[in-house]
mmCIF file of C-alpha atoms in Angstrom:
data_model
loop_
_atom_site.group_PDB
_atom_site.id
_atom_site.type_symbol
_atom_site.label_atom_id
_atom_site.label_comp_id
_atom_site.label_asym_id
_atom_site.label_seq_id
_atom_site.Cartn_x
_atom_site.Cartn_y
_atom_site.Cartn_z
ATOM 1 C CA MET A 1148 -62.015 -63.250 85.000
ATOM 2 C CA THR A 1149 -61.533 -63.183 88.745
ATOM 3 C CA ASP A 1150 -63.754 -61.935 91.468
ATOM 4 C CA THR A 1151 -61.265 -59.123 91.996
ATOM 5 C CA THR A 1152 -62.117 -57.512 88.590
ATOM 6 C CA LEU A 1153 -65.848 -57.319 89.738
ATOM 7 C CA ASP A 1154 -67.585 -54.199 91.277
ATOM 8 C CA PRO A 1155 -67.634 -54.804 94.976
ATOM 9 C CA GLU A 1156 -71.429 -54.980 94.924
ATOM 10 C CA ASP A 1157 -71.339 -57.646 92.163
ATOM 11 C CA ASN A 1158 -68.850 -59.510 94.126
ATOM 12 C CA LYS A 1159 -71.071 -59.360 97.129
ATOM 13 C CA ILE A 1160 -73.912 -61.145 95.395
ATOM 14 C CA ILE A 1161 -71.420 -63.944 94.157
ATOM 15 C CA VAL A 1162 -70.446 -64.496 97.697
ATOM 16 C CA LEU A 1163 -74.060 -64.581 98.894
ATOM 17 C CA ALA A 1164 -75.067 -67.140 96.091
ATOM 18 C CA ARG A 1165 -72.061 -69.315 96.884
ATOM 19 C CA SER A 1166 -72.945 -69.365 100.682
ATOM 20 C CA ALA A 1167 -76.687 -70.212 99.950
ATOM 21 C CA ARG A 1168 -75.557 -73.102 97.649
ATOM 22 C CA ALA A 1169 -73.114 -74.301 100.170
ATOM 23 C CA ARG A 1170 -75.297 -74.113 103.040
ATOM 24 C CA ASN A 1171 -78.347 -75.918 101.381
ATOM 25 C CA GLY A 1172 -76.239 -78.430 99.418
ATOM 26 C CA THR A 1173 -78.014 -77.574 96.264
ATOM 27 C CA ALA A 1174 -77.072 -77.628 92.582
ATOM 28 C CA GLN A 1175 -77.337 -73.836 92.159
ATOM 29 C CA GLY A 1176 -77.244 -70.679 94.255
ATOM 30 C CA ALA A 1177 -78.362 -67.353 93.139
ATOM 31 C CA ALA A 1178 -78.505 -63.595 94.288
ATOM 32 C CA VAL A 1179 -80.084 -60.533 92.702
ATOM 33 C CA ARG A 1180 -79.911 -57.023 93.487
ATOM 34 C CA ASP A 1181 -82.775 -54.603 92.845
ATOM 35 C CA GLU A 1182 -83.007 -50.972 91.874
ATOM 36 C CA THR A 1183 -82.878 -50.063 95.371
ATOM 37 C CA GLY A 1184 -79.908 -52.017 96.415
ATOM 38 C CA ARG A 1185 -81.778 -54.696 98.154
ATOM 39 C CA THR A 1186 -80.435 -58.299 97.688
ATOM 40 C CA TYR A 1187 -82.433 -61.384 97.461
ATOM 41 C CA VAL A 1188 -80.655 -64.891 97.780
ATOM 42 C CA ALA A 1189 -82.142 -68.276 96.787
ATOM 43 C CA THR A 1190 -81.196 -71.915 95.725
ATOM 44 C CA ASP A 1191 -82.903 -74.187 93.243
ATOM 45 C CA VAL A 1192 -86.150 -76.015 94.345
ATOM 46 C CA ALA A 1193 -86.551 -79.467 93.262
ATOM 47 C CA LEU A 1194 -89.704 -81.101 94.647
ATOM 48 C CA PRO A 1195 -91.750 -83.828 92.964
ATOM 49 C CA SER A 1196 -94.506 -81.187 91.964
ATOM 50 C CA LEU A 1197 -92.229 -78.030 91.453
ATOM 51 C CA THR A 1198 -88.960 -77.362 90.034
ATOM 52 C CA LEU A 1199 -87.412 -73.826 89.872
ATOM 53 C CA THR A 1200 -83.914 -72.580 89.257
ATOM 54 C CA ALA A 1201 -82.200 -70.454 91.768
ATOM 55 C CA LEU A 1202 -82.455 -67.451 89.690
ATOM 56 C CA GLN A 1203 -86.319 -67.943 89.170
ATOM 57 C CA VAL A 1204 -86.617 -68.095 93.007
ATOM 58 C CA ALA A 1205 -84.449 -65.117 93.715
ATOM 59 C CA VAL A 1206 -86.366 -63.176 90.931
ATOM 60 C CA ALA A 1207 -89.577 -64.029 92.247
ATOM 61 C CA MET A 1208 -88.604 -63.152 95.853
ATOM 62 C CA ALA A 1209 -87.569 -59.774 94.550
ATOM 63 C CA VAL A 1210 -90.865 -59.194 92.680
ATOM 64 C CA SER A 1211 -92.949 -60.400 95.528
ATOM 65 C CA SER A 1212 -91.068 -57.826 97.554
ATOM 66 C CA GLY A 1213 -91.904 -54.851 95.182
ATOM 67 C CA ALA A 1214 -88.854 -54.779 92.964
ATOM 68 C CA ARG A 1215 -89.550 -53.387 89.702
ATOM 69 C CA SER A 1216 -86.136 -53.812 87.956
ATOM 70 C CA LEU A 1217 -82.829 -55.529 88.817
ATOM 71 C CA GLU A 1218 -79.312 -54.017 88.836
ATOM 72 C CA ALA A 1219 -77.444 -57.361 88.806
ATOM 73 C CA ALA A 1220 -77.945 -61.139 89.072
ATOM 74 C CA ALA A 1221 -75.517 -63.846 90.031
ATOM 75 C CA LEU A 1222 -75.732 -67.490 89.461
ATOM 76 C CA VAL A 1223 -73.200 -70.188 91.051
ATOM 77 C CA THR A 1224 -73.446 -73.459 89.563
ATOM 78 C CA ASP A 1225 -71.393 -76.453 88.112
ATOM 79 C CA ALA A 1226 -72.914 -75.663 84.628
ATOM 80 C CA ASP A 1227 -70.724 -73.609 82.134
ATOM 81 C CA GLU A 1228 -73.426 -71.077 81.470
ATOM 82 C CA PRO A 1229 -76.909 -70.019 82.546
ATOM 83 C CA GLY A 1230 -79.853 -71.947 80.958
ATOM 84 C CA ASP A 1231 -82.455 -70.390 78.851
ATOM 85 C CA ALA A 1232 -84.972 -70.220 81.808
ATOM 86 C CA ASP A 1233 -82.395 -68.294 83.727
ATOM 87 C CA ARG A 1234 -81.709 -65.918 80.951
ATOM 88 C CA ALA A 1235 -85.267 -65.349 80.357
ATOM 89 C CA VAL A 1236 -86.260 -64.502 84.040
ATOM 90 C CA VAL A 1237 -83.602 -61.909 84.334
ATOM 91 C CA ALA A 1238 -84.329 -60.448 81.090
ATOM 92 C CA ASP A 1239 -87.932 -59.979 82.170
ATOM 93 C CA LEU A 1240 -86.730 -57.446 84.537
ATOM 94 C CA GLY A 1241 -84.296 -55.756 82.158
ATOM 95 C CA THR A 1242 -81.184 -56.994 84.269
ATOM 96 C CA PRO A 1243 -77.981 -55.525 82.531
ATOM 97 C CA VAL A 1244 -75.542 -57.679 84.539
ATOM 98 C CA LEU A 1245 -75.681 -61.475 84.736
ATOM 99 C CA ILE A 1246 -72.635 -63.160 86.316
ATOM 100 C CA THR A 1247 -72.144 -66.921 86.293
ATOM 101 C CA ALA A 1248 -69.477 -68.409 88.560
ATOM 102 C CA GLY A 1249 -68.382 -71.833 89.634
ATOM 103 C CA PRO A 1250 -68.714 -73.196 93.127
ATOM 104 C CA ASP A 1251 -65.241 -71.963 93.949
ATOM 105 C CA GLY A 1252 -66.109 -68.385 92.825
ATOM 106 C CA THR A 1253 -64.454 -68.454 89.519
ATOM 107 C CA ILE A 1254 -66.343 -66.135 86.927
ATOM 108 C CA ARG A 1255 -67.269 -67.914 84.025
ATOM 109 C CA GLN A 1256 -69.394 -65.445 82.296
ATOM 110 C CA SER A 1257 -70.362 -61.811 82.947
ATOM 111 C CA ARG A 1258 -72.583 -59.717 80.697
#
């Protein structure tokens, strides 16, 4: 699947996640869109005392800003698919769309 087959709003969160990952030089970039259309962009956090995936950070940002549900989530990573923690955190908010893409923007998985 290429990014041209995605809804324009879903493509936007892939672009935002890719940009955040590249800008910060991290392993993951993520973006989520809440029920009002607001987007939250994050990268993974790897500190000696705290490790969070990019999706965990993006979802936490959305929730702390008042989001009650998510319309879509995107993860840009070298991994072939999202990990269990990523699936769980987006499921907590009933996210119907989870898109995983490679660093070049190639869509690997979309549900």
